[in-house]
Every structure is written in structure tokens, then in C-alpha cells.
JSON list of C-alpha atoms and ligand atoms in Angstrom, two decimals:
[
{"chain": "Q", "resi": 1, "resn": "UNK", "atom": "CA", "xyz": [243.48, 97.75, 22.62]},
{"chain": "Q", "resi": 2, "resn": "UNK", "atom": "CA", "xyz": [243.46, 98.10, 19.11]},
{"chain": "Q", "resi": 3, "resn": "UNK", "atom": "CA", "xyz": [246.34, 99.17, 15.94]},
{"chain": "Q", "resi": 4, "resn": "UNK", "atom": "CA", "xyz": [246.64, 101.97, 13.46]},
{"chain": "Q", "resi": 5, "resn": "UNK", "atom": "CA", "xyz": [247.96, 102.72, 10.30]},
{"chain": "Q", "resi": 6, "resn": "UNK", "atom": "CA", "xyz": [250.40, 105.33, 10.29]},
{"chain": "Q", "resi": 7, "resn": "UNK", "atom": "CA", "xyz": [251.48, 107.66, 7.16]},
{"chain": "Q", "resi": 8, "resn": "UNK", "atom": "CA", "xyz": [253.92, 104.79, 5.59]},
{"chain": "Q", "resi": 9, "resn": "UNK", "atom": "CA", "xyz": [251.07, 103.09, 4.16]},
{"chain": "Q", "resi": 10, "resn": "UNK", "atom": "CA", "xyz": [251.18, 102.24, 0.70]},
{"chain": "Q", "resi": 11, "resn": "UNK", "atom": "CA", "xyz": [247.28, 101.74, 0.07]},
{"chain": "Q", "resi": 12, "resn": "UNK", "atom": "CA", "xyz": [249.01, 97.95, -1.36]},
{"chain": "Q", "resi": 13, "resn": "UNK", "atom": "CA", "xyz": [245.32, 96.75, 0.63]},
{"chain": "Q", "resi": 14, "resn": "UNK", "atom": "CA", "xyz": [246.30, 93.23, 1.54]},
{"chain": "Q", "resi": 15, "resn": "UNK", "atom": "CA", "xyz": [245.21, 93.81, 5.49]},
{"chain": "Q", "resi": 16, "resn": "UNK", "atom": "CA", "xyz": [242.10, 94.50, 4.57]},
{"chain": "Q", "resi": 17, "resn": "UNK", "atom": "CA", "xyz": [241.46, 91.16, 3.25]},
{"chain": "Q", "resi": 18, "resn": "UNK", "atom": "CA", "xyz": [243.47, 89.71, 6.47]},
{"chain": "Q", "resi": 19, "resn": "UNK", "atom": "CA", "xyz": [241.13, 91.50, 9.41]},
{"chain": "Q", "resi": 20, "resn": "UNK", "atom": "CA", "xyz": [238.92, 88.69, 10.55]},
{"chain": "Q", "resi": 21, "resn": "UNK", "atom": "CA", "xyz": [236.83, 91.43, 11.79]},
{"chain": "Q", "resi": 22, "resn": "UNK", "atom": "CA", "xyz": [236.42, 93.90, 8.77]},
{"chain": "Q", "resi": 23, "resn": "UNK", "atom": "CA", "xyz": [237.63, 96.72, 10.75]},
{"chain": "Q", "resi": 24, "resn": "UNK", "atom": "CA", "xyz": [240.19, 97.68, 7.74]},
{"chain": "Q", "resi": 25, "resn": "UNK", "atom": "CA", "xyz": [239.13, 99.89, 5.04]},
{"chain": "Q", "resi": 26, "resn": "UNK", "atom": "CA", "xyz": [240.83, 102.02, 2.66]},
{"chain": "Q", "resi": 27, "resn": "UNK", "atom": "CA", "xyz": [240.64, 106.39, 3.69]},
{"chain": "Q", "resi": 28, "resn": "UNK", "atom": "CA", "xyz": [240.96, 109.30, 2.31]},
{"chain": "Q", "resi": 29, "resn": "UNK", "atom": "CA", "xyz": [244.47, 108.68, 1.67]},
{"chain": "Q", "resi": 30, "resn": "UNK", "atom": "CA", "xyz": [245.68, 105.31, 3.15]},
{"chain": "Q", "resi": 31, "resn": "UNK", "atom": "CA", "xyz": [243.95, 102.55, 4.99]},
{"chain": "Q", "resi": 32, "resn": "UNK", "atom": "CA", "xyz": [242.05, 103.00, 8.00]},
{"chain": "Q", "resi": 33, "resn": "UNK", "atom": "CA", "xyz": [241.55, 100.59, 11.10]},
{"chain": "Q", "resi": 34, "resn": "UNK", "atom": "CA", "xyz": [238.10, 101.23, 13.01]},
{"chain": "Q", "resi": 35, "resn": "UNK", "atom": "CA", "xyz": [239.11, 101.08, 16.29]},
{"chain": "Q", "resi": 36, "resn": "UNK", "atom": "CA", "xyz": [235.53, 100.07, 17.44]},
{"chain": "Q", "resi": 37, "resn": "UNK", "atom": "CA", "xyz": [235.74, 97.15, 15.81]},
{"chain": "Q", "resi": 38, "resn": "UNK", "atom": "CA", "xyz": [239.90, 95.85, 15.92]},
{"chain": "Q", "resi": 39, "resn": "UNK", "atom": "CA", "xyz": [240.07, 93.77, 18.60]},
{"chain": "Q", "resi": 40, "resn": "UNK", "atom": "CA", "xyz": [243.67, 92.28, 17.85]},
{"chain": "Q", "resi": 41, "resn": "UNK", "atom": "CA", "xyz": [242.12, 89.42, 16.38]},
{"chain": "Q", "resi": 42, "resn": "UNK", "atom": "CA", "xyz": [241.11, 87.71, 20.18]},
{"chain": "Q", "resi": 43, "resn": "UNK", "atom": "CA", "xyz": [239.31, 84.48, 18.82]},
{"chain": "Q", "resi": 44, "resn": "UNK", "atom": "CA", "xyz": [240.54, 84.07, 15.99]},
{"chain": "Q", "resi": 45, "resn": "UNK", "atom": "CA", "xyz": [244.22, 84.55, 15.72]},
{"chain": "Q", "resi": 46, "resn": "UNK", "atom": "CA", "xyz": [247.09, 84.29, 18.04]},
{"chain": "Q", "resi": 47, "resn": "UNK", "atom": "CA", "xyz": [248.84, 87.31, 16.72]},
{"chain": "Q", "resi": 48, "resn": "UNK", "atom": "CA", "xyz": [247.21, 90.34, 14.59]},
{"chain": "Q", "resi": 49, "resn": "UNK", "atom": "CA", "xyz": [247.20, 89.53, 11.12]},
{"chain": "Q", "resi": 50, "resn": "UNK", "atom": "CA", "xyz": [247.51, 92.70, 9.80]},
{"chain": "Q", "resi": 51, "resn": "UNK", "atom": "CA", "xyz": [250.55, 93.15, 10.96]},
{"chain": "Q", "resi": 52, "resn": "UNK", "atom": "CA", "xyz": [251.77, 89.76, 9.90]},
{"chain": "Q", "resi": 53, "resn": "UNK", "atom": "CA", "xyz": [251.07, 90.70, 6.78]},
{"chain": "Q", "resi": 54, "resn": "UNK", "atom": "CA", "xyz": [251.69, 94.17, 5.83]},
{"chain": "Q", "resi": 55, "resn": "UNK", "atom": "CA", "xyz": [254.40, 94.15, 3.56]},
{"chain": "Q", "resi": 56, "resn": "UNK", "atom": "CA", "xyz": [255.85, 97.58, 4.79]},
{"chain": "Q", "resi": 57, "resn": "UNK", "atom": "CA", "xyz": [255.17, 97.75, 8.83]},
{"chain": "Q", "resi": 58, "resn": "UNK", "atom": "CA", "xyz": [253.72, 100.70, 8.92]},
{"chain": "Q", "resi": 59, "resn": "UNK", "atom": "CA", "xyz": [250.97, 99.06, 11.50]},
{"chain": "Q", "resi": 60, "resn": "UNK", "atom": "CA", "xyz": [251.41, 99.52, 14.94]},
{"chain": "Q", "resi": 61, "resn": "UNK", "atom": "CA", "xyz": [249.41, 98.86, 18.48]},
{"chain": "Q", "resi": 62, "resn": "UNK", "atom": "CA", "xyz": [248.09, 101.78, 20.54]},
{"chain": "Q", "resi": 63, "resn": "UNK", "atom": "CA", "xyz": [246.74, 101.83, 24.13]},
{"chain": "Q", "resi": 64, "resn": "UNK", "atom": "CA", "xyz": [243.15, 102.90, 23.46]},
{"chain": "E", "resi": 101, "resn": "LIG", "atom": "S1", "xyz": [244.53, 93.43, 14.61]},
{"chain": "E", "resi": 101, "resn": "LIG", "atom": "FE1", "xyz": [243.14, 91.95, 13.68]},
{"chain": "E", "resi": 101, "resn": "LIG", "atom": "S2", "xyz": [241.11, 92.78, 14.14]},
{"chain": "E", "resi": 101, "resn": "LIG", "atom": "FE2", "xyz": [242.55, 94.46, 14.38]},
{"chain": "E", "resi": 101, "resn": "LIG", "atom": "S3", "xyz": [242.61, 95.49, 12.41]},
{"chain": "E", "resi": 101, "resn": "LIG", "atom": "FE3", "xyz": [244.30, 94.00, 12.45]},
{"chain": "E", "resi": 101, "resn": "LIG", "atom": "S4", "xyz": [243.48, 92.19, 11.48]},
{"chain": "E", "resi": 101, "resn": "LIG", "atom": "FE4", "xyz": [241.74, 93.48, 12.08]},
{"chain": "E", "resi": 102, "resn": "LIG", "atom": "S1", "xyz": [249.04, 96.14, 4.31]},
{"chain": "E", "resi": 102, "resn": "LIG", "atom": "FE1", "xyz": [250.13, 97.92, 5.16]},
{"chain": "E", "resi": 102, "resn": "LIG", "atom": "S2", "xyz": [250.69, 99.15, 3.36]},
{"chain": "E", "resi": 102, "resn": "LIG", "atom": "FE2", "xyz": [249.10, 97.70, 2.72]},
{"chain": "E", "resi": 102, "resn": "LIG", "atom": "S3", "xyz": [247.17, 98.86, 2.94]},
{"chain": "E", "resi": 102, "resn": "LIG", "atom": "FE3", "xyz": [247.52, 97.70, 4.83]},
{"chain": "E", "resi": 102, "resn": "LIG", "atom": "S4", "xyz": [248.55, 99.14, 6.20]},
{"chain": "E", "resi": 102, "resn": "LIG", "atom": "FE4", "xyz": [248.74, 99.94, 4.12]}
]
């Protein structure tokens, strides 16, 4: 399982800094999750952080 960023993005970058795995970086246009390396943030944090802390939820989980 891992998350996306959809089109509501702002490019604000604060998940980037949150992803205990680096797997956020910013695109062409807005930020980008590698979905090779998201793994919701199993060993380190309860919850995903990026979505804790992106200021416009425009991060959401996929079944992949
Ligand atoms: S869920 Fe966790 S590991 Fe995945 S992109 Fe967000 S912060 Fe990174
Ligand atoms: S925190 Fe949200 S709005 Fe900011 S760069 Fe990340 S996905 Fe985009």
C-alpha cells in the first residue's frame, strides 16, 4: 500500500521533510510520492505523516 498526491497540491513541501522514508520529492509540477519506497510509515509511525501534515489534504491512500 502506499499514498499519492493528487492535483490540489500546493508545492507548500512540508511532507517532504515529514516522510521518514524519503519517498517525497517535489515533480514536474507538484510533489511526488515514490511508491517503491512509501510504505505508510510501518516502523516508524502509527499513522502516515504526510498526511498528518499536509496543510491542504490533497494526499490520499491507494491500493497498489
Ligand atoms: S506515508 Fe509515510 S512513508 Fe509514505 S510518503 Fe507519506 S510520510 Fe512517506
Ligand atoms: S504537504 Fe501537501 S500541499 Fe504541501 S507539498 Fe506535500 S502534498 Fe503538496
Amino acid at each position: 500500500m502506499s499514498l499519492i498526491i493528487t492535483t490540489d497540491c500546493i508545492s507548500c513541501g512540508i511532507c517532504e521533510h515529514s516522510c521518514p522514508n524519503h519517498a517525497i520529492f517535489p515533480g514536474e509540477d507538484i510533489y511526488v510520492i515514490n511508491t517503491d519506497l512509501c510504505n505508510e510509515c510501518s516502523g516508524f509511525f502509527t499513522h502516515p505523516q504526510c498526511l498528518q501534515v499536509c496543510p491542504v489534504a490533497c494526499i490520499t491512500q491507494i491500493n497498489a
